[in-house]
Short mmCIF file of C-alpha atoms in Angstrom, two decimals:
data_model
loop_
_atom_site.label_atom_id
_atom_site.label_comp_id
_atom_site.label_asym_id
_atom_site.label_seq_id
_atom_site.Cartn_x
_atom_site.Cartn_y
_atom_site.Cartn_z
CA UNK A 11 0.17 0.09 -0.07
CA UNK A 12 1.38 3.42 -0.53
CA UNK A 13 1.61 5.15 1.96
CA UNK A 14 2.64 9.07 3.11
CA UNK A 15 6.46 9.23 3.38
CA UNK A 16 7.32 11.19 6.69
CA UNK A 17 11.19 11.85 6.26
CA UNK A 18 12.57 13.00 9.50
CA UNK A 19 15.89 14.83 9.34
CA UNK A 20 17.30 17.33 12.04
CA UNK A 21 13.63 17.07 13.77
CA UNK A 22 13.33 14.20 16.00
CA UNK A 23 9.80 14.35 17.84
CA UNK A 24 6.57 13.57 17.05
CA UNK A 25 5.82 16.97 18.73
CA UNK A 26 4.92 20.31 17.22
CA UNK A 27 5.50 18.29 13.98
CA UNK A 28 3.45 19.57 11.07
CA UNK A 29 4.70 17.13 8.67
CA UNK A 30 3.40 14.28 10.64
CA UNK A 31 0.16 15.49 12.07
CA UNK A 32 -0.50 16.64 8.05
CA UNK A 33 0.77 13.16 6.33
CA UNK A 34 -1.59 11.36 8.96
CA UNK A 35 -4.44 13.13 7.57
CA UNK A 36 -3.70 11.82 3.95
CA UNK A 37 -3.78 8.42 4.61
CA UNK A 38 -1.18 5.81 6.02
CA UNK A 39 2.00 6.98 7.04
CA UNK A 40 5.42 5.99 6.93
CA UNK A 41 8.24 7.12 9.23
CA UNK A 42 11.51 7.59 7.68
CA UNK A 43 14.83 8.03 8.75
CA UNK A 44 18.07 7.85 6.29
CA UNK A 45 21.44 7.25 7.73
CA UNK A 46 23.50 8.71 4.99
CA UNK A 47 27.09 7.72 4.57
CA UNK A 48 27.46 11.24 2.39
CA UNK A 49 26.64 13.27 5.12
CA UNK A 50 28.23 11.82 7.78
CA UNK A 51 31.30 11.80 6.13
CA UNK A 52 31.92 15.64 5.77
CA UNK A 53 34.27 17.48 7.22
CA UNK A 54 32.11 18.77 9.62
CA UNK A 55 30.45 15.75 11.17
CA UNK A 56 31.55 13.51 14.27
CA UNK A 57 31.02 10.50 15.97
CA UNK A 58 29.94 12.74 19.02
CA UNK A 59 27.18 14.22 16.98
CA UNK A 60 25.85 10.25 15.72
CA UNK A 61 25.80 9.04 19.30
CA UNK A 62 23.52 12.38 20.36
CA UNK A 63 21.82 11.40 17.23
CA UNK A 64 21.12 7.46 17.53
CA UNK A 65 20.08 8.17 21.11
CA UNK A 66 17.27 10.75 19.62
CA UNK A 67 16.58 8.34 17.34
CA UNK A 68 15.66 5.18 19.87
CA UNK A 69 13.56 7.82 21.87
CA UNK A 70 11.98 8.90 18.33
CA UNK A 71 11.46 4.93 17.95
CA UNK A 72 9.80 4.67 21.09
CA UNK A 73 7.30 7.65 20.79
CA UNK A 74 5.99 6.61 16.86
CA UNK A 75 5.45 3.10 18.38
CA UNK A 76 3.22 4.50 21.34
CA UNK A 77 1.01 5.48 18.05
CA UNK A 78 1.26 2.06 16.19
CA UNK A 79 3.74 3.00 13.80
CA UNK A 80 7.87 1.98 13.18
CA UNK A 81 10.20 4.05 11.87
CA UNK A 82 11.89 2.63 9.66
CA UNK A 83 15.89 3.35 9.19
CA UNK A 84 17.65 3.06 6.44
CA UNK A 85 21.69 3.14 5.90
CA UNK A 86 22.73 4.83 2.64
CA UNK A 87 21.88 7.63 -0.08
CA UNK A 88 18.56 9.25 0.48
CA UNK A 89 17.56 9.18 -3.03
CA UNK A 90 18.47 5.24 -3.41
CA UNK A 91 16.10 4.41 -0.20
CA UNK A 92 13.64 6.46 -1.64
CA UNK A 93 13.74 4.79 -5.38
CA UNK A 94 13.94 1.56 -3.79
CA UNK A 95 10.57 2.34 -1.69
CA UNK A 96 8.61 3.79 -4.80
CA UNK A 97 9.49 0.65 -6.84
CA UNK A 98 7.66 -1.16 -3.91
CA UNK A 99 4.93 0.93 -4.22
CA UNK A 100 5.11 2.47 -1.17
CA UNK A 101 5.23 6.13 -1.63
CA UNK A 102 2.07 8.47 -2.78
CA UNK A 103 4.00 11.51 -1.44
CA UNK A 104 6.87 12.87 0.77
CA UNK A 105 6.72 14.93 3.85
CA UNK A 106 9.03 16.72 6.09
CA UNK A 107 10.33 20.21 7.53
CA UNK A 108 12.63 23.00 5.55
CA UNK A 109 16.15 21.95 6.69
CA UNK A 110 18.85 24.77 6.78
CA UNK A 111 21.90 22.46 7.10
CA UNK A 112 25.48 22.68 5.45
CA UNK A 113 26.64 22.65 1.61
CA UNK A 114 26.04 18.79 1.37
CA UNK A 115 22.37 18.71 2.56
CA UNK A 116 21.68 21.48 0.22
CA UNK A 117 22.82 19.52 -2.60
CA UNK A 118 20.99 16.54 -1.38
CA UNK A 119 17.96 18.38 -1.22
CA UNK A 120 18.04 20.12 -4.85
CA UNK A 121 18.48 16.36 -6.19
CA UNK A 122 15.74 14.85 -3.94
CA UNK A 123 12.83 17.68 -5.73
CA UNK A 124 14.07 16.17 -9.09
CA UNK A 125 13.80 13.10 -8.06
CA UNK A 126 10.13 13.47 -6.75
CA UNK A 127 9.38 16.16 -9.57
CA UNK A 128 10.50 13.20 -11.95
CA UNK A 129 8.28 11.12 -10.51
CA UNK A 130 5.28 13.28 -10.24
CA UNK A 131 5.32 12.87 -6.60
CA UNK A 132 4.55 15.88 -4.32
CA UNK A 133 7.47 16.94 -1.47
CA UNK A 134 5.41 19.07 0.69
CA UNK A 135 8.01 20.95 3.64
CA UNK A 136 7.08 23.20 6.51
CA UNK A 137 9.09 25.71 7.88
CA UNK A 138 11.70 25.01 10.62
CA UNK A 139 11.64 27.55 13.49
CA UNK A 140 11.39 30.92 12.46
CA UNK A 141 13.68 30.55 9.23
CA UNK A 142 11.80 32.08 5.76
CA UNK A 143 12.27 30.14 2.75
CA UNK A 144 12.86 32.41 -0.11
CA UNK A 145 13.24 35.53 2.21
CA UNK A 146 13.55 38.83 -0.33
CA UNK A 147 14.34 41.18 2.15
CA UNK A 148 14.84 41.21 6.21
CA UNK A 149 11.86 44.01 6.73
CA UNK A 150 9.42 42.64 8.55
CA UNK A 151 11.44 39.45 9.89
CA UNK A 152 10.83 39.66 13.65
CA UNK A 153 7.54 40.11 13.08
CA UNK A 154 7.16 37.18 11.14
CA UNK A 155 8.82 35.27 13.60
CA UNK A 156 6.85 36.10 16.47
CA UNK A 157 3.85 35.23 14.56
CA UNK A 158 5.71 31.60 14.11
CA UNK A 159 6.18 31.61 17.86
CA UNK A 160 2.42 32.79 18.61
CA UNK A 161 0.84 29.81 16.94
CA UNK A 162 -0.15 26.97 18.62
CA UNK A 163 1.65 23.96 19.93
CA UNK A 164 0.83 21.01 17.36
CA UNK A 165 -0.11 17.42 19.31
CA UNK A 166 1.00 14.03 17.73
CA UNK A 167 -1.87 12.35 15.99
CA UNK A 168 -3.66 10.25 17.97
CA UNK A 169 -3.10 7.46 16.40
CA UNK A 170 -1.76 7.02 12.64
CA UNK A 171 -2.51 4.49 10.21
CA UNK A 172 0.71 1.93 9.12
CA UNK A 173 1.67 1.55 5.42
CA UNK A 174 0.99 -2.28 6.14
CA UNK A 175 3.38 -3.76 4.10
CA UNK A 176 5.26 -5.37 6.56
CA UNK A 177 8.47 -3.51 5.93
CA UNK A 178 11.00 -4.37 8.14
CA UNK A 179 11.88 -1.24 10.77
CA UNK A 180 15.78 -1.90 10.67
CA UNK A 181 18.42 -1.35 13.36
CA UNK A 182 20.11 1.73 13.87
CA UNK A 183 23.93 1.80 12.25
CA UNK A 184 27.06 2.40 14.86
CA UNK A 185 29.31 4.96 14.02
CA UNK A 186 31.87 2.01 12.24
CA UNK A 187 28.22 2.20 9.98
CA UNK A 188 28.92 5.43 8.90
CA UNK A 189 32.22 5.36 8.67
CA UNK A 190 32.94 7.63 11.77
CA UNK A 191 36.49 7.79 13.72
CA UNK A 192 36.58 7.05 17.53
CA UNK A 193 34.90 10.31 19.09
CA UNK A 194 35.35 9.86 23.03
CA UNK A 195 33.33 12.31 24.89
CA UNK A 196 32.75 11.41 28.25
CA UNK A 197 30.88 14.34 29.34
CA UNK A 198 28.25 14.86 26.35
CA UNK A 199 24.96 15.67 26.88
CA UNK A 200 22.66 12.50 26.06
CA UNK A 201 20.18 12.62 23.09
CA UNK A 202 16.24 11.90 23.36
CA UNK A 203 13.37 14.11 23.77
CA UNK A 204 12.72 13.03 26.83
CA UNK A 205 16.17 14.51 28.21
CA UNK A 206 15.46 17.69 25.98
CA UNK A 207 12.08 17.81 28.22
CA UNK A 208 13.98 17.32 31.91
CA UNK A 209 16.58 20.05 30.36
CA UNK A 210 14.47 22.31 29.54
CA UNK A 211 12.31 22.11 32.69
CA UNK A 212 15.62 22.23 35.15
CA UNK A 213 16.80 25.46 33.35
CA UNK A 214 13.19 27.49 33.69
CA UNK A 215 12.93 26.02 36.84
CA UNK A 216 16.00 25.84 39.16
CA UNK A 217 19.33 26.33 37.09
CA UNK A 218 18.25 29.66 34.99
CA UNK A 219 17.53 32.46 37.69
CA UNK A 220 21.19 33.97 37.14
CA UNK A 221 21.43 33.05 33.22
CA UNK A 222 22.18 36.71 32.76
CA UNK A 223 25.00 37.03 34.86
CA UNK A 224 26.56 33.58 34.53
CA UNK A 225 26.71 32.93 30.84
CA UNK A 226 29.91 34.05 30.16
CA UNK A 227 32.21 32.40 32.92
CA UNK A 228 32.79 28.96 32.31
CA UNK A 229 32.48 28.33 36.27
CA UNK A 230 29.00 29.15 36.30
CA UNK A 231 27.71 28.46 32.66
CA UNK A 232 27.80 24.88 32.61
CA UNK A 233 24.91 24.65 35.18
CA UNK A 234 23.61 28.51 34.78
CA UNK A 235 23.10 28.40 30.44
CA UNK A 236 20.16 26.52 29.08
CA UNK A 237 21.84 23.72 27.69
CA UNK A 238 19.22 23.14 24.86
CA UNK A 239 21.40 23.61 21.87
CA UNK A 240 21.69 20.06 20.46
CA UNK A 241 18.25 19.45 21.39
CA UNK A 242 17.26 22.42 18.91
CA UNK A 243 20.04 21.41 16.73
CA UNK A 244 18.14 17.63 16.52
CA UNK A 245 15.02 18.61 16.80
CA UNK A 246 14.04 16.62 19.94
CA UNK A 247 12.67 19.82 21.01
CA UNK A 248 10.95 22.41 18.44
CA UNK A 249 11.75 26.14 18.85
CA UNK A 250 8.37 27.03 19.13
CA UNK A 251 7.94 24.99 22.26
CA UNK A 252 11.03 26.42 23.61
CA UNK A 253 9.80 30.08 23.29
CA UNK A 254 6.25 29.51 24.33
CA UNK A 255 7.53 27.46 27.98
CA UNK A 256 9.94 30.12 28.51
CA UNK A 257 7.05 32.75 28.12
CA UNK A 258 4.77 30.56 30.63
CA UNK A 259 7.21 30.75 32.97
CA UNK A 260 7.33 34.12 33.22
CA UNK A 261 3.68 34.97 33.00
CA UNK A 262 3.97 32.51 36.05
CA UNK A 263 6.31 35.14 37.81
CA UNK A 264 3.13 37.26 37.91
CA UNK A 265 3.45 40.34 39.75
CA UNK A 266 5.50 39.10 42.43
CA UNK A 267 8.47 41.26 43.72
CA UNK A 268 11.90 40.57 45.53
CA UNK A 269 15.72 40.19 44.21
CA UNK A 270 14.94 36.62 43.54
CA UNK A 271 11.89 37.29 41.43
CA UNK A 272 13.44 40.48 39.58
CA UNK A 273 16.52 38.37 38.76
CA UNK A 274 14.41 35.45 36.89
CA UNK A 275 12.77 37.71 34.97
CA UNK A 276 15.93 39.35 33.64
CA UNK A 277 17.36 36.13 33.22
CA UNK A 278 13.91 34.72 31.19
CA UNK A 279 14.16 37.80 28.91
CA UNK A 280 17.74 37.87 27.71
CA UNK A 281 17.11 34.15 27.15
CA UNK A 282 14.05 34.47 24.92
CA UNK A 283 16.30 37.38 23.21
CA UNK A 284 18.64 34.73 22.11
CA UNK A 285 16.39 32.41 20.92
CA UNK A 286 15.26 35.51 18.60
CA UNK A 287 19.17 35.60 17.30
CA UNK A 288 19.69 31.64 17.04
CA UNK A 289 16.95 32.01 13.98
CA UNK A 290 18.37 35.43 13.13
CA UNK A 291 21.79 33.68 11.85
CA UNK A 292 20.30 30.67 10.87
CA UNK A 293 18.14 32.80 8.45
CA UNK A 294 21.67 34.49 7.11
CA UNK A 295 22.66 30.92 5.65
CA UNK A 296 19.04 30.51 4.36
CA UNK A 297 19.35 33.15 2.53
CA UNK A 298 23.03 33.08 1.40
CA UNK A 299 24.38 29.25 1.35
CA UNK A 300 27.95 30.23 0.02
CA UNK A 301 28.54 31.93 3.80
CA UNK A 302 29.53 28.16 4.68
CA UNK A 303 32.49 28.93 2.29
CA UNK A 304 33.15 32.29 1.10
CA UNK A 305 33.65 35.33 3.12
CA UNK A 306 31.01 37.36 3.63
CA UNK A 307 32.94 40.52 1.96
CA UNK A 308 35.44 39.84 -0.23
CA UNK A 309 37.66 42.07 0.58
CA UNK A 310 39.53 38.99 2.90
CA UNK A 311 39.34 36.63 0.87
CA UNK A 312 42.66 35.09 0.90
CA UNK A 313 43.66 36.75 3.70
CA UNK A 314 44.89 33.86 5.88
CA UNK A 315 47.68 31.32 5.57
CA UNK A 316 46.75 28.15 8.08
CA UNK A 317 49.59 26.65 9.46
CA UNK A 318 49.25 22.96 10.35
CA UNK A 319 50.96 23.00 13.47
CA UNK A 320 49.41 26.02 14.79
CA UNK A 321 46.15 24.74 13.80
CA UNK A 322 46.91 21.31 15.54
CA UNK A 323 48.06 22.86 18.67
CA UNK A 324 44.93 24.79 19.19
CA UNK A 325 42.56 22.29 18.04
CA UNK A 326 44.57 19.60 20.99
CA UNK A 327 44.51 22.31 23.70
CA UNK A 328 48.59 22.56 23.53
CA UNK A 329 49.17 26.22 22.47
CA UNK A 330 51.00 27.42 25.95
CA UNK A 331 47.82 29.87 26.66
CA UNK A 332 46.43 28.30 30.03
CA UNK A 333 43.06 29.47 29.35
CA UNK A 334 42.72 28.99 25.84
CA UNK A 335 43.90 25.22 26.29
CA UNK A 336 41.66 24.63 29.31
CA UNK A 337 38.38 25.58 26.99
CA UNK A 338 39.33 23.60 24.29
CA UNK A 339 40.17 20.23 26.52
CA UNK A 340 36.68 21.04 28.41
CA UNK A 341 35.18 21.62 24.87
CA UNK A 342 36.75 18.15 23.30
CA UNK A 343 35.50 16.17 26.75
CA UNK A 344 31.93 17.42 26.74
CA UNK A 345 30.99 18.75 23.25
CA UNK A 346 30.11 21.79 24.93
CA UNK A 347 31.00 25.23 26.00
CA UNK A 348 29.77 28.53 26.49
CA UNK A 349 29.51 30.92 23.84
CA UNK A 350 31.69 33.66 25.39
CA UNK A 351 34.87 30.76 25.36
CA UNK A 352 33.68 29.75 21.70
CA UNK A 353 34.03 33.82 20.72
CA UNK A 354 37.40 33.20 22.02
CA UNK A 355 38.60 30.07 20.89
CA UNK A 356 38.02 31.34 17.52
CA UNK A 357 39.07 34.73 17.63
CA UNK A 358 42.65 33.58 18.95
CA UNK A 359 42.65 30.90 16.24
CA UNK A 360 41.62 33.69 13.86
CA UNK A 361 43.78 36.68 14.97
CA UNK A 362 46.83 35.65 17.14
CA UNK A 363 47.51 32.27 15.51
CA UNK A 364 46.30 33.47 11.98
CA UNK A 365 44.39 30.64 11.15
CA UNK A 366 41.96 30.40 8.27
CA UNK A 367 38.11 30.66 9.55
CA UNK A 368 37.28 27.36 7.84
CA UNK A 369 39.90 25.33 8.75
CA UNK A 370 39.55 26.47 12.90
CA UNK A 371 35.60 26.05 11.79
CA UNK A 372 35.55 22.79 11.03
CA UNK A 373 37.44 21.55 13.91
CA UNK A 374 34.93 23.14 16.36
CA UNK A 375 32.04 21.91 14.27
CA UNK A 376 33.23 18.38 14.88
CA UNK A 377 33.86 19.07 18.39
CA UNK A 378 30.33 20.53 19.21
CA UNK A 379 27.44 18.21 19.59
CA UNK A 380 24.79 21.15 19.42
CA UNK A 381 26.65 22.37 15.54
CA UNK A 382 24.01 24.04 13.70
CA UNK A 383 25.45 25.68 10.37
CA UNK A 384 23.72 28.29 10.14
CA UNK A 385 24.90 30.02 13.49
CA UNK A 386 28.45 28.37 13.17
CA UNK A 387 29.75 29.78 10.24
CA UNK A 388 27.84 33.05 10.65
CA UNK A 389 29.81 33.14 13.99
CA UNK A 390 33.20 31.97 12.74
CA UNK A 391 32.74 34.87 9.94
CA UNK A 392 31.90 37.42 12.85
CA UNK A 393 35.02 36.02 15.47
CA UNK A 394 37.49 36.31 12.26
CA UNK A 395 36.17 39.48 11.56
CA UNK A 396 35.26 38.77 7.91
CA UNK A 397 31.93 39.70 7.66
CA UNK A 398 32.37 43.68 6.91
CA UNK A 399 29.51 45.13 9.19
CA UNK A 400 30.68 43.50 12.83
CA UNK A 401 33.43 45.56 15.21
CA UNK A 402 36.37 43.70 14.93
CA UNK A 403 36.86 42.10 18.69
CA UNK A 404 40.28 41.02 19.42
CA UNK A 405 39.95 38.99 22.30
CA UNK A 406 43.17 38.95 24.73
CA UNK A 407 43.68 35.53 26.30
CA UNK A 408 45.21 36.27 29.02
CA UNK A 409 42.94 39.20 30.59
CA UNK A 410 39.82 36.73 29.84
CA UNK A 411 41.05 34.09 31.66
CA UNK A 412 41.65 36.19 34.82
CA UNK A 413 38.03 37.77 34.54
CA UNK A 414 36.38 34.53 34.21
CA UNK A 415 38.33 32.07 36.01
CA UNK A 416 40.61 34.68 38.56
CA UNK A 417 41.53 31.68 40.89
CA UNK A 418 42.29 29.40 38.34
CA UNK A 419 39.97 26.75 39.16
CA UNK A 420 39.08 26.02 35.46
CA UNK A 421 42.35 25.44 34.25
CA UNK A 422 43.54 23.86 36.99
CA UNK A 423 40.89 21.08 36.43
CA UNK A 424 41.35 21.03 32.88
CA UNK A 425 44.94 21.37 32.83
CA UNK A 426 46.62 19.11 35.80
CA UNK A 427 49.83 19.81 34.52
CA UNK A 428 49.59 23.08 36.13
CA UNK A 429 47.88 22.07 39.07
CA UNK A 430 50.70 23.05 41.63
CA UNK A 431 51.80 26.10 39.30
CA UNK A 432 51.52 29.47 41.67
CA UNK A 433 48.15 31.70 41.41
CA UNK A 434 50.46 34.79 40.38
CA UNK A 435 51.88 32.49 37.37
CA UNK A 436 49.36 30.53 35.96
CA UNK A 437 47.86 32.31 34.00
CA UNK A 438 50.96 33.41 32.08
CA UNK A 439 53.36 29.96 33.62
CA UNK A 440 55.75 31.49 30.79
CA UNK A 441 56.66 34.13 33.43
CA UNK A 442 58.27 30.88 36.18
CA UNK A 443 61.79 30.90 36.80
CA UNK A 444 63.68 27.70 36.52
CA UNK A 445 63.33 26.94 40.81
CA UNK A 446 59.68 28.14 40.48
CA UNK A 447 58.94 25.34 37.46
CA UNK A 448 60.72 22.73 39.77
CA UNK A 449 58.80 23.16 42.90
CA UNK A 450 55.62 23.37 40.78
CA UNK A 451 56.77 20.26 38.81
CA UNK A 452 55.93 21.88 35.84
CA UNK A 453 58.72 22.12 33.35
CA UNK A 454 58.10 24.56 30.53
CA UNK A 455 58.30 23.18 27.30
CA UNK A 456 58.46 19.59 28.78
CA UNK A 457 55.34 19.11 31.07
CA UNK A 458 53.55 22.17 29.28
CA UNK A 459 54.27 23.84 26.38
CA UNK A 460 55.84 27.77 26.31
CA UNK A 461 53.08 29.55 23.80
CA UNK A 462 53.32 29.32 20.17
CA UNK A 463 53.02 33.01 19.95
CA UNK A 464 53.37 35.89 22.01
CA UNK A 465 49.67 37.22 22.23
CA UNK A 466 50.20 40.81 22.49
CA UNK A 467 52.60 41.10 19.51
CA UNK A 468 50.20 38.50 17.61
CA UNK A 469 47.23 40.96 18.60
CA UNK A 470 48.85 43.97 17.27
CA UNK A 471 49.88 42.73 13.62
CA UNK A 472 46.41 41.16 13.27
CA UNK A 473 44.60 44.31 14.33
CA UNK A 474 47.05 46.20 11.82
CA UNK A 475 46.45 43.85 9.09
CA UNK A 476 42.69 43.41 9.38
CA UNK A 477 42.36 47.21 9.64
CA UNK A 478 44.25 47.79 7.01
CA UNK A 479 41.58 46.58 4.48
CA UNK A 480 38.66 48.09 5.94
CA UNK A 481 39.52 51.44 4.43
CA UNK A 482 37.44 53.20 1.57
CA UNK A 483 34.26 53.64 -0.08
CA UNK A 484 34.66 50.58 -1.95
CA UNK A 485 35.05 48.37 1.36
CA UNK A 486 32.20 50.63 3.09
CA UNK A 487 30.12 50.20 -0.22
CA UNK A 488 29.75 46.29 0.20
CA UNK A 489 29.32 46.30 3.54
CA UNK A 490 26.37 48.35 3.46
CA UNK A 491 25.03 46.06 0.89
CA UNK A 492 25.65 43.25 3.25
CA UNK A 493 24.19 44.76 6.09
CA UNK A 494 21.12 45.76 4.10
CA UNK A 495 20.70 41.89 3.37
CA UNK A 496 21.66 40.21 6.57
CA UNK A 497 21.44 42.82 9.39
CA UNK A 498 19.26 42.91 11.95
CA UNK A 499 15.86 45.27 11.76
CA UNK A 500 15.00 45.42 15.63
CA UNK A 501 15.20 48.87 17.43
CA UNK A 502 18.50 50.69 17.82
CA UNK A 503 20.80 47.75 16.55
CA UNK A 504 19.64 48.39 13.09
CA UNK A 505 21.02 51.90 13.29
CA UNK A 506 24.43 51.09 15.23
CA UNK A 507 25.24 48.41 12.55
CA UNK A 508 24.51 50.54 9.42
CA UNK A 509 26.44 53.23 10.78
CA UNK A 510 29.30 51.48 11.45
CA UNK A 511 29.23 48.99 8.61
CA UNK A 512 33.11 49.47 7.50
CA UNK A 513 33.48 52.09 9.38
CA UNK A 514 34.35 50.98 13.25
CA UNK A 515 37.71 50.51 15.04
CA UNK A 516 38.84 47.18 16.08
CA UNK A 517 38.48 46.52 19.86
CA UNK A 518 40.60 44.58 22.19
CA UNK A 519 37.41 42.11 23.62
CA UNK A 520 38.46 42.31 27.29
CA UNK A 521 35.33 42.62 29.67
CA UNK A 522 31.67 42.42 29.77
CA UNK A 523 29.44 40.75 27.75
CA UNK A 524 29.18 40.22 24.11
CA UNK A 525 26.46 41.76 22.11
CA UNK A 526 23.15 39.60 22.17
CA UNK A 527 23.69 38.94 18.71
CA UNK A 528 26.77 37.19 19.60
CA UNK A 529 25.48 34.49 22.16
CA UNK A 530 23.37 32.17 19.68
CA UNK A 531 25.79 29.68 20.13
CA UNK A 532 24.62 29.05 23.85
CA UNK A 533 21.57 27.82 21.73
CA UNK A 534 22.86 26.03 18.86
CA UNK A 535 21.66 24.75 18.15
CA UNK A 536 25.06 24.45 17.16
CA UNK A 537 28.11 24.19 15.93
CA UNK A 538 27.11 30.27 13.76
CA UNK A 539 26.47 28.33 10.93
CA UNK A 540 26.43 26.49 9.36
CA UNK A 541 11.14 20.91 -0.88
CA UNK A 542 10.21 20.73 -3.55
CA UNK A 543 12.94 23.03 -4.38
CA UNK A 544 14.89 24.69 -2.29
CA UNK A 545 15.75 27.02 -4.34
CA UNK A 546 17.97 29.80 -2.72
CA UNK A 547 18.13 27.70 0.29
CA UNK A 548 20.97 25.89 2.38
CA UNK A 549 19.32 23.36 3.50
#
């Protein structure tokens, strides 16, 4: 019997799932997930991401079983899988959410669209989150986002009619089956909707009351941040239900007064703002897919040449800059770190080590369990200074460490070789003399590396190089066009961005919170990237 095939991609849930609900109204349903070796062999994919995805698929399989349906899982390229189902007479139509993924998935969706047209099959897609496919201009985007977030949540169908062929559901593949390398991540969050709901509830009821104050330091961010980004990236929760849960929590505060209630109000407002920015950045890649691979402002093309030795040292947490190395090692172990530290890691790679943002971005993409291409690649470009419309921020890694880990707790945890180094030297261990190194049991260049660059001199040189390209009317004209296409239209930010496009002096970022627009990576959904016919979408 021909069925309505619901193609699950990064929407691994049955709640608030329009394609599933609408497919059920049109006949028997065949829920399908295709584990695509081509997708998982891309340079932004990793075993830790698949592990989270596989746990989410197991949870989804249980949810669908409660509706009387199996989740059919196949390993292979999706065109081959769909063609095989079609030859068995099992495909009456294809249903899915729109996806703003990497360049590979964009190309794959175009191929699926062509296949469906050639077979005379409808492929119906629904928007994902607040991203608008085929968007012509940014004016009115925030209003449309609000309209989508305010729509009622869709409940799953009460029952589903199975397609009736007795099709074997199939096992979930392992990482080896997809050609993924061993990727130990002992502190990784677990996947699945149940875990997502527990995380959401604990944030809104217990952990999030000081979110706005504690999101910047790695000492507090692991608990104070929402930790919802991987669940948004893989769609175990919908963005709309997270927005509505946040607003429900705000309403529940009522008119109560007091310091604790006031803190919760500020925290929830800050969190909801970042939910908006989550979609704002994905929209950029949706509207301009080549942002994953090409500089937003062409003047920066070819600016950097990656030194493989520096890239490896940075990626493994052995640059000799303690706070940088501690953040990288924490990320390697857990697949997550807060946005401020992500921005610092990317900025150090881009400015101090002069690494091409595509190379460092690919490393981070693989490490982030919550990799979201639209957020990730835009943020990589922002932190590398290649957008042409954002202020150049060169983070001072020593100052960042002293600001956010003043006693060195985080450094000592993740760099045990420095555990006995006196506090006065901990952020700059190269200031120890030989006798101090002996007493601390840390020989520089042996137990812990010397800095691979002079952080002050490297920042100075980078500032001069980047600033030197930001001069002249030609640069500003292109920057203005970039802002018109991608810039925010919300309140004063539009005026600030437009006014400084191409003209803002570079800043040495040392303290204070980054702009709300730069905090989206806490939500993800991930690692800032990044239908019938996906057209100009990065699917």
